[in-house]
XYZ file of C-alpha atoms in Angstrom:
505
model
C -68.411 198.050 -101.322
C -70.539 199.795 -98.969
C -71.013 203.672 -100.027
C -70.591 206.081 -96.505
C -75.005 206.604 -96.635
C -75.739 202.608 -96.913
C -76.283 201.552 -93.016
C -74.582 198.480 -91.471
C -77.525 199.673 -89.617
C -77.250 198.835 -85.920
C -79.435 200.938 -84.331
C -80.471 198.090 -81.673
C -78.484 196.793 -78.697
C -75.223 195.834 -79.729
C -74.968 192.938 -77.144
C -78.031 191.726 -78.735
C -77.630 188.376 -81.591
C -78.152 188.943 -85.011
C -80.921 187.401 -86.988
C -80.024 188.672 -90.107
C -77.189 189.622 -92.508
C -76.703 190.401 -95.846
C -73.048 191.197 -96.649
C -71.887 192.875 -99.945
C -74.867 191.288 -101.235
C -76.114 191.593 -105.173
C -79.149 190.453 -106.333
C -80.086 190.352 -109.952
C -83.365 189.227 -111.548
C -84.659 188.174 -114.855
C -83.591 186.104 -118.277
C -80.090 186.332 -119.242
C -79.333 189.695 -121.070
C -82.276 192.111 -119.617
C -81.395 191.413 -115.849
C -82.246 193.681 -112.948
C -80.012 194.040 -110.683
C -81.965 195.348 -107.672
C -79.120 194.769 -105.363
C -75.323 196.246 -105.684
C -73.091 195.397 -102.618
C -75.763 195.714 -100.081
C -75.104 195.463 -96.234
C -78.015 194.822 -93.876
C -78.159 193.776 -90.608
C -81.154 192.896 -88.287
C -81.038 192.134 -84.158
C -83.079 190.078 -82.646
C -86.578 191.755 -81.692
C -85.487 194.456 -84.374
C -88.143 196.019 -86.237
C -87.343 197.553 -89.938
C -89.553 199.012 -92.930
C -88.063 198.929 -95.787
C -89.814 200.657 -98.510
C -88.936 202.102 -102.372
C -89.769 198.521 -103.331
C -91.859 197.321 -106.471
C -93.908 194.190 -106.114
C -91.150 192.310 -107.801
C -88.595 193.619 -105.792
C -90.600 192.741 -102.392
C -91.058 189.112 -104.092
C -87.494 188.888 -104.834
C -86.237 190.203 -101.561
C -88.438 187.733 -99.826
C -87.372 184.848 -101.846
C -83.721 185.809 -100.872
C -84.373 185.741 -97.111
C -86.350 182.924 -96.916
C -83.670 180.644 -99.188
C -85.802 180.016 -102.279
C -83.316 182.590 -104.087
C -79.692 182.404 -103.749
C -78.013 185.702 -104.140
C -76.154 186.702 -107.639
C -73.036 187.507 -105.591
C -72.072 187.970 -101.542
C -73.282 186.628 -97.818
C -76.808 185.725 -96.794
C -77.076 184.683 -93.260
C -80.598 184.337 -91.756
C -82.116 182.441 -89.335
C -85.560 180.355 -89.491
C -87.944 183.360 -91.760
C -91.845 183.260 -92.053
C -92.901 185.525 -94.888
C -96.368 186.636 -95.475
C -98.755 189.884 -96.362
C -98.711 193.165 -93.755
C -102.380 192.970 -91.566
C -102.583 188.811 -92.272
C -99.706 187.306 -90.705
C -98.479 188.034 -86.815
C -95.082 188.292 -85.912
C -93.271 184.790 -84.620
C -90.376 182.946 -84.014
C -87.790 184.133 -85.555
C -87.729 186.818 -88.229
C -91.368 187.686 -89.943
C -90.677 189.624 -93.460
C -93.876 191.216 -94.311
C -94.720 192.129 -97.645
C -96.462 195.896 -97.037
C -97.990 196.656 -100.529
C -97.461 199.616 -102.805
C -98.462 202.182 -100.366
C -101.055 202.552 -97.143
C -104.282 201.443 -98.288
C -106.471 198.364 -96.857
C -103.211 198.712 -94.600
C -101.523 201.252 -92.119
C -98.925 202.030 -90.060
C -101.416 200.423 -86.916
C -100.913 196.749 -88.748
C -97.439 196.965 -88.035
C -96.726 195.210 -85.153
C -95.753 196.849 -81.935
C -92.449 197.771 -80.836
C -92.983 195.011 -77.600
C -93.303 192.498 -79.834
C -90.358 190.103 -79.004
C -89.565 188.925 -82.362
C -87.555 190.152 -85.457
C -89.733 192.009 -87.835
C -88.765 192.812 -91.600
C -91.385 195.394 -93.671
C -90.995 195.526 -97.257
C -92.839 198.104 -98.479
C -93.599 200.327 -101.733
C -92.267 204.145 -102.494
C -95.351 205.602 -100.902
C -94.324 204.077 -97.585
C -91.076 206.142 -97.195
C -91.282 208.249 -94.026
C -94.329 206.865 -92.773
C -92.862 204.917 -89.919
C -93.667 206.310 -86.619
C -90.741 208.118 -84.709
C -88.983 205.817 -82.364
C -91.340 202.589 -83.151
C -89.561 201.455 -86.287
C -86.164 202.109 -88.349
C -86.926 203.606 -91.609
C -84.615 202.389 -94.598
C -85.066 202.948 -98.167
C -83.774 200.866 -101.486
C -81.806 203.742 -103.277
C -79.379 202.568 -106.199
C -79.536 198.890 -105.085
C -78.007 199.909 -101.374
C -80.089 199.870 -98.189
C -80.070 203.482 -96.856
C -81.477 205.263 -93.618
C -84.863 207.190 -94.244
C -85.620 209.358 -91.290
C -89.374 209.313 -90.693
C -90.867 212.522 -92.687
C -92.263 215.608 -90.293
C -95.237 214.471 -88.969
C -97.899 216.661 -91.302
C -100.228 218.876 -89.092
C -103.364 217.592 -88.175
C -106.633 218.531 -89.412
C -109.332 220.710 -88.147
C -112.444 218.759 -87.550
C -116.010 219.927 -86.118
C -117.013 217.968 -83.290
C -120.663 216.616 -85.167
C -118.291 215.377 -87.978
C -115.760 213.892 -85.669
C -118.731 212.094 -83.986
C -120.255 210.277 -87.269
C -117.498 209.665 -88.529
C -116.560 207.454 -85.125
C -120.065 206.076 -84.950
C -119.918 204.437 -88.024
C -116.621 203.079 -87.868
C -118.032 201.467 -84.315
C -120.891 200.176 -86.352
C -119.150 199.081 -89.284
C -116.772 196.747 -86.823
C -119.933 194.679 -85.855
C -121.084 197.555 -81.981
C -124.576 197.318 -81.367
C -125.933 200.612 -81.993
C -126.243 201.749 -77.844
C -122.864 200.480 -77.552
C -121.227 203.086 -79.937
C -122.647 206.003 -78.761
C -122.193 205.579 -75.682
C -118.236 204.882 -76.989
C -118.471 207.440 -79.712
C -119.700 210.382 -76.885
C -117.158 210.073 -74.315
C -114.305 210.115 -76.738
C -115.580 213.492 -78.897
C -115.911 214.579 -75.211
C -112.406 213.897 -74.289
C -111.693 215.777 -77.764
C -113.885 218.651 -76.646
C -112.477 219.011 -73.252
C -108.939 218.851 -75.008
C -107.566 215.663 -73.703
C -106.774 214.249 -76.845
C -105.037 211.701 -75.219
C -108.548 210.029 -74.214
C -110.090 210.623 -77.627
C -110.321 209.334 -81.004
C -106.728 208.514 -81.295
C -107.551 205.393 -78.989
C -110.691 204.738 -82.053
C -108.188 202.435 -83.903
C -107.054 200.584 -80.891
C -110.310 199.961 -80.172
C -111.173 198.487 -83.921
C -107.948 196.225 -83.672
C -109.547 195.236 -80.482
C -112.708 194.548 -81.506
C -111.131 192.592 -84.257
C -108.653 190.319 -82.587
C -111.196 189.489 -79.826
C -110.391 191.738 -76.651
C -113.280 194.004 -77.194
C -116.668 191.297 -77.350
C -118.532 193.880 -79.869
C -121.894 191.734 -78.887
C -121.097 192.238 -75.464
C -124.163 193.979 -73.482
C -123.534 195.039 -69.762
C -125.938 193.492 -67.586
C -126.440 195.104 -63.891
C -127.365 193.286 -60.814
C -128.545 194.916 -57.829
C -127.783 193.464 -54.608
C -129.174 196.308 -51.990
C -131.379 198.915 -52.439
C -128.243 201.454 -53.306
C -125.713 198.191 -54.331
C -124.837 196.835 -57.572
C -122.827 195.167 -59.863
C -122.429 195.529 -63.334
C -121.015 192.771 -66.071
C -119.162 194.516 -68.703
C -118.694 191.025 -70.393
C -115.497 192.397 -72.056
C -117.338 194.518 -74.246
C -116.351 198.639 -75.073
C -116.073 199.655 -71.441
C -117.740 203.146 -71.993
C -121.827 201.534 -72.049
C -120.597 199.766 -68.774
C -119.210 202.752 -66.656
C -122.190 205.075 -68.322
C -124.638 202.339 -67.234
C -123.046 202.256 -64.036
C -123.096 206.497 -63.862
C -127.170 206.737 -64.475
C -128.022 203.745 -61.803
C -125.423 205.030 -59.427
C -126.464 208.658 -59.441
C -130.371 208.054 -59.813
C -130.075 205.500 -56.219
C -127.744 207.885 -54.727
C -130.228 210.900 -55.325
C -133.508 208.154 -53.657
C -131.253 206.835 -50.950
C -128.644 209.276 -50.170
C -125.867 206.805 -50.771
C -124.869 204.839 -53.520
C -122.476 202.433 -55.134
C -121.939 200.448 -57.826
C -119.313 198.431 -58.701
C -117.891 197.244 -62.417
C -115.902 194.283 -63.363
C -114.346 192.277 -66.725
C -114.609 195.656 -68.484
C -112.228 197.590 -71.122
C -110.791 200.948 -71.636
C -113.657 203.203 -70.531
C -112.418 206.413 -71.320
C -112.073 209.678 -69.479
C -113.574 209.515 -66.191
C -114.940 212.946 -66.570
C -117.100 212.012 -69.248
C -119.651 210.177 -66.660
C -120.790 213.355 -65.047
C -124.002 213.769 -66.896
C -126.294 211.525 -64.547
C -124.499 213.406 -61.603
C -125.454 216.332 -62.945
C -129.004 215.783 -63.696
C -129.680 214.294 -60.252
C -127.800 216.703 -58.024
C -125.708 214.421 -56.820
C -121.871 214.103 -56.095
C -120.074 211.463 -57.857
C -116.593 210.103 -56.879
C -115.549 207.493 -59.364
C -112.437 205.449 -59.715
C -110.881 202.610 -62.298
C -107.610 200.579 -62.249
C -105.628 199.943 -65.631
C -102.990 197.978 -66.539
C -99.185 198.994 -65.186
C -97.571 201.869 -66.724
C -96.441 203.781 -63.940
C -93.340 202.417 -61.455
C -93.498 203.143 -57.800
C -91.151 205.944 -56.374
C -87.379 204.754 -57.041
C -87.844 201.739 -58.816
C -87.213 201.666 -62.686
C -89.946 199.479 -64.255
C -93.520 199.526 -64.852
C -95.961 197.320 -61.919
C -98.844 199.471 -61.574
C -101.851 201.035 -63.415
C -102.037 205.219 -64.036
C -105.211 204.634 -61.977
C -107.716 207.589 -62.295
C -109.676 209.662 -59.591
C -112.582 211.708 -60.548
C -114.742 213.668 -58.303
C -118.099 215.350 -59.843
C -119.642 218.545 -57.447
C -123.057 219.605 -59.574
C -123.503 222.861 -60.500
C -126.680 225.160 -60.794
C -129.217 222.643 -63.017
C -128.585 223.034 -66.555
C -124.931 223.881 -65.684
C -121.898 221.993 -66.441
C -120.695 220.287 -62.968
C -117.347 221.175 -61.527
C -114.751 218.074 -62.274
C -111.752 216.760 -60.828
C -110.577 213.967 -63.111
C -106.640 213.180 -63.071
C -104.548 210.046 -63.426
C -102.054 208.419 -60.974
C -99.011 208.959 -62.721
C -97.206 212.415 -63.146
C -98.843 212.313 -65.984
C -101.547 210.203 -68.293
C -99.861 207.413 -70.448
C -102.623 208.419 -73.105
C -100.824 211.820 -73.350
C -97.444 210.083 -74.303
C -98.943 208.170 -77.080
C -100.644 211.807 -77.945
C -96.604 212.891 -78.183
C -95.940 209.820 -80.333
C -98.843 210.323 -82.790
C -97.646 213.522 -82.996
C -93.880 213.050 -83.341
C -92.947 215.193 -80.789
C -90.843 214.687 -77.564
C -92.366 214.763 -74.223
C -91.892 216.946 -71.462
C -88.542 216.075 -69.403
C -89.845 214.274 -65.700
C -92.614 212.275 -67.680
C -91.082 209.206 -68.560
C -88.682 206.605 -67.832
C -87.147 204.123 -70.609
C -86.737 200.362 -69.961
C -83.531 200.577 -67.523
C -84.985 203.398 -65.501
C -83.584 206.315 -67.331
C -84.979 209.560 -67.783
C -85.853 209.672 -71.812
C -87.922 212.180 -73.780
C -88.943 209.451 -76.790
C -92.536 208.375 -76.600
C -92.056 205.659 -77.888
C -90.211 204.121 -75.036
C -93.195 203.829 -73.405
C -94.192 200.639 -75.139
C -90.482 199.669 -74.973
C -91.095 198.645 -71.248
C -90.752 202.280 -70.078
C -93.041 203.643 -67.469
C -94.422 206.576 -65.866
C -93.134 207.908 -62.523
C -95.963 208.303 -59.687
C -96.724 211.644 -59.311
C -96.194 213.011 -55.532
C -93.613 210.270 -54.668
C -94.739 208.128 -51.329
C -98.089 210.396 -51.245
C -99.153 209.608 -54.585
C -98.297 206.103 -54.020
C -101.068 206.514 -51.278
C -103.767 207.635 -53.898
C -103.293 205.282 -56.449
C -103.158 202.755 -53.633
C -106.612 204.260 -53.142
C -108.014 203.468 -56.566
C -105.963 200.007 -56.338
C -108.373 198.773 -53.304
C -111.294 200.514 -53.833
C -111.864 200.159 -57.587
C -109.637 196.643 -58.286
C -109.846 194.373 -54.980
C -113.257 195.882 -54.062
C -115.031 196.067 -57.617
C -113.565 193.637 -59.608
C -111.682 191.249 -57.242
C -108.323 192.112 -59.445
C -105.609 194.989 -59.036
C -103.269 196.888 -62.093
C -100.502 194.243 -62.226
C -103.802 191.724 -63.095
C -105.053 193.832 -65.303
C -104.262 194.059 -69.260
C -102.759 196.111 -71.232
C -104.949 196.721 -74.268
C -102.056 197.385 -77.100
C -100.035 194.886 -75.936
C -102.569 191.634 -76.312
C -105.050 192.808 -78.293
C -106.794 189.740 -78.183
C -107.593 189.514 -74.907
C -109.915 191.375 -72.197
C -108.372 193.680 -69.922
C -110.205 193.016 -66.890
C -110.223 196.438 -65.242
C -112.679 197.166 -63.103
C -114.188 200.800 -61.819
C -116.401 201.948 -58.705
C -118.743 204.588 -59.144
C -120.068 206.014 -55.558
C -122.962 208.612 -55.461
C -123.652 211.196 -52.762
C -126.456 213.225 -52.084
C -126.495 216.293 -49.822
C -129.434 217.033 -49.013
C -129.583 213.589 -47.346
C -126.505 213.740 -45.657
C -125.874 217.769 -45.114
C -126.775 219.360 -41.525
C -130.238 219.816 -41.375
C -132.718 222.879 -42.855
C -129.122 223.547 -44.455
C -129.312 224.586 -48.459
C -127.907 221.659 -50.553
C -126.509 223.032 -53.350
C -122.649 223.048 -53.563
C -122.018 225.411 -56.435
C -121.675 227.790 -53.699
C -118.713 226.347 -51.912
C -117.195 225.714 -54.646
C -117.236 229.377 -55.787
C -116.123 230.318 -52.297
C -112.862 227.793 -52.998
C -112.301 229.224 -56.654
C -112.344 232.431 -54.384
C -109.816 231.030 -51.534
C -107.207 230.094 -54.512
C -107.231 233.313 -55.862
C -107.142 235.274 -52.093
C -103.182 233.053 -51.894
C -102.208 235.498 -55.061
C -101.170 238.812 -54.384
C -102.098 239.627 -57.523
C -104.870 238.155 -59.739
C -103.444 234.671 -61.254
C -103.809 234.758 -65.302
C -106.139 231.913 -66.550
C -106.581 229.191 -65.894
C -105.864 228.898 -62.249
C -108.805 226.275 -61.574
C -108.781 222.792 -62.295
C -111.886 222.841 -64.588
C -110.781 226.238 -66.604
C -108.443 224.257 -69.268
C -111.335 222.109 -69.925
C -113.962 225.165 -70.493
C -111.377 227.076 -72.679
C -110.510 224.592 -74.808
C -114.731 223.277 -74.773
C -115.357 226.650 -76.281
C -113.118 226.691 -79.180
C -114.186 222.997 -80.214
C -117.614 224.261 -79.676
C -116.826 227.075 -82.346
C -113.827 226.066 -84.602
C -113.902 221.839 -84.099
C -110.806 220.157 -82.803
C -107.261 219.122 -83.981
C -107.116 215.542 -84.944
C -103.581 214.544 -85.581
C -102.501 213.623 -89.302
C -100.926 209.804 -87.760
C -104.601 208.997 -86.929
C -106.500 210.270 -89.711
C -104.249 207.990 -91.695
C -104.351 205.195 -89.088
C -108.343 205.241 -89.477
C -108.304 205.819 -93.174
C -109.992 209.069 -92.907
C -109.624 211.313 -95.992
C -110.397 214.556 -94.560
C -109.001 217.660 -96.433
């Protein structure tokens, strides 16, 4: 009795057990004489660690359907075999043991697509879900079904819808008070709030606002301390430490950033060194307080692993980042180098993913080691390759010591990963060093460096035998794209405007 479009609906791992069947099942409901049949020979099957949404479902249908699977409803006609099920409402009940049927609602409301639970979640999850729900699953993360004439059928994730235009002063409210309204001191979410409309500004959406509900889910389940205040402790006249407390991680690194670069402009030298922090955002970000005091900043942080070392096929150390900050003329913007360990960002995968787009060949690698293009098998236990093979297992060895055993007595394979347990701190760490040269330059020298780097944006261009187009600089992207937020606001994607419950037109 299954139709050729019903699924028997294996897209996981063959070898893997089932944990759920329904076989030519029907399923009526009602009194005698005005029954519903809401089932008609459906075939489902779920593998262990399988996630589904099922949506096209009416509260009585989801009530039903759940009464079915958990045995308080025997079916009208056909085979129900299920193992031990734990049934409860989407965004109130975490995944377990066995097979978790969550009961979704009518459509997206006090509810999104970020309560379902991620894809490396171990256990069996079942979404039921209402009509407005079809499509909304997130490429690669979930399969989509649909109830259509009482059979289970495949419902391919609609085209993500483009984003929306936003200017950057909007962008920034709008992420301050959702920072406030989850229970941030008011310090706290600026500081948070600036350096991710900066990342949006600088167009590296990937360290932007689509990490704002990650955050709030964070904050929520207990791995962001929203009371948290970073407390520094100087132990030299250049030396400190700072306390994040596992609060937001961006008022510890900016807290770090001013101290660092004020000392380092008094003393010459200066370091400071962070520890039990979060996510702190694009390193670039920081480069203010180097700015302002005419001082070089080099600043490093460890994260949790993402990125496999060359040849080897899974995941065991952080997409550390690098950033060097050379001021510029005051009142300039200073020249940045800010890039990631890994060929490239993991932030810019999960960009991808919001977007439902494939990435780049060479990017990524799936769970066995396997070149992939889905996004989404980055949190399927896929990782990033290192880019520059042995030497760029050299520099994130770099950040590894310097910014983990150094600053915060911990390297990447201690460190958290913040979607995967929400509810705990990360415990990354981050050095910030400051360097001043007029106190360490050759004497009766001149001490500003805008000039040399001019004279290297000049020695890249001398290798071309004809004039490079733009950009051929590592800051040019950044200014480009800085411009045109500056004018015309930035992109957010559509998946995180619904995530956040925006309702931008």
């Amino acid at each position: 009795m299954t139709p050729p479009t019903t699924t028997g609906l294996a897209s996981a791992a063959s070898h893997l057990p089932l944990v759920l069947e329904l076989r030519d099942v029907v399923l009526s409901v009602g009194p005698p004489g005005a029954e519903r049949v809401l089932l008609r020979g459906a075939d489902l099957r779920i593998r262990e660690g399988e996630k589904v949404l099922l949506s096209g479902l009416d509260g009585e249908a989801r009530s039903s359907l759940t009464a079915l699977l958990d045995g308080r409803m025997p079916p009208t006609y056909g085979t129900v075999r299920v193992g031990p099920v734990r049934s409860g409402r989407l965004g109130r009940l975490r995944a377990g043991r066995g097979t978790t049927v969550l009961d979704a609602g009518d459509g997206p409301g006090s509810v999104t697509v970020a309560d379902l639970p991620p894809d490396d979640d171990p256990f069996s999850v079942l979404v039921l879900a209402g009509h407005e729900w079809a499509g909304l699953s997130v490429p690669g993360r979930y399969r989509s079904l649909r109830l259509d004439g009482g059979q289970f059928v495949e419902s391919p994730p609609a085209r993500p819808p483009a984003g929306v235009r936003v200017p950057l002063a909007e962008l920034h409210r709008r992420t301050l008070a959702a920072l406030l309204e989850a229970g941030v001191e008011a310090p706290a979410a600026e500081a948070a709030s600036s350096v991710l409309v900066d990342a949006e500004r600088r167009g590296h959406r990937s360290h932007g606002v689509a990490l704002l509900p990650t955050y709030l889910r964070r904050i929520e389940e207990g791995g962001i301390r929203a009371a948290a205040r970073p407390r520094l402790t100087e132990t030299g006249p250049a030396v400190a430490t700072v306390d994040a407390g596992g609060g937001l991680g961006q008022p510890a690194a900016r807290l770090a950033a001013d101290w660092c670069a004020a000392k380092a402009a008094e003393h010459g030298l200066a370091a400071v060194a962070v520890h039990d922090n979060n996510h702190v955002g694009m390193l670039a970000a920081y480069r203010h307080a180097f700015q302002r005091h005419q001082v070089v900043g080099f600043l490093l942080n460890t994260s949790g692993p993402s990125v496999a070392a060359p040849g080897a096929g899974r995941p065991t150390l952080g997409s550390n980042a690098i950033c060097l900050v050379t001021p510029s003329a005051e009142g300039g913007e200073p020249f940045c180098v800010d890039l990631a360990t890994g060929v490239v960002a993991a932030g810019k995968i999960r960009d991808a993913l919001n977007r439902g787009v494939p990435v780049p060949p060479g990017w990524l690698q799936d769970a066995s080691g396997a070149p992939t293009t889905d996004p989404g098998d980055l949190d399927r236990g896929g990782s990033i390759p290192l880019f520059g093979g042995y030497k760029g297992l050299c520099v994130t060895l770099l950040a590894e010591i310097l910014a983990g055993a150094v600053a915060g007595r911990r390297v990447s394979p201690d460190v958290g990963k913040q979607r995967k347990h929400p509810e705990q701190v990360m415990g990354c760490s981050q050095l910030f060093i400051g360097l001043s040269a007029r106190h360490l330059g050759p004497a009766g020298e001149p001490e500003a460096l805008d000039g040399f780097v001019d004279r290297l944006r000049a020695a890249v261009l001398d290798g071309h035998a004809t004039r490079p187009a733009r950009p051929w600089f590592p800051d040019q992207p950044e200014e480009d794209h800085a411009a045109e937020a500056d004018a015309h606001g930035v992109e957010v994607p559509a998946s995180v405007l619904a995530e956040l419950g925006w309702g931008l037109p």
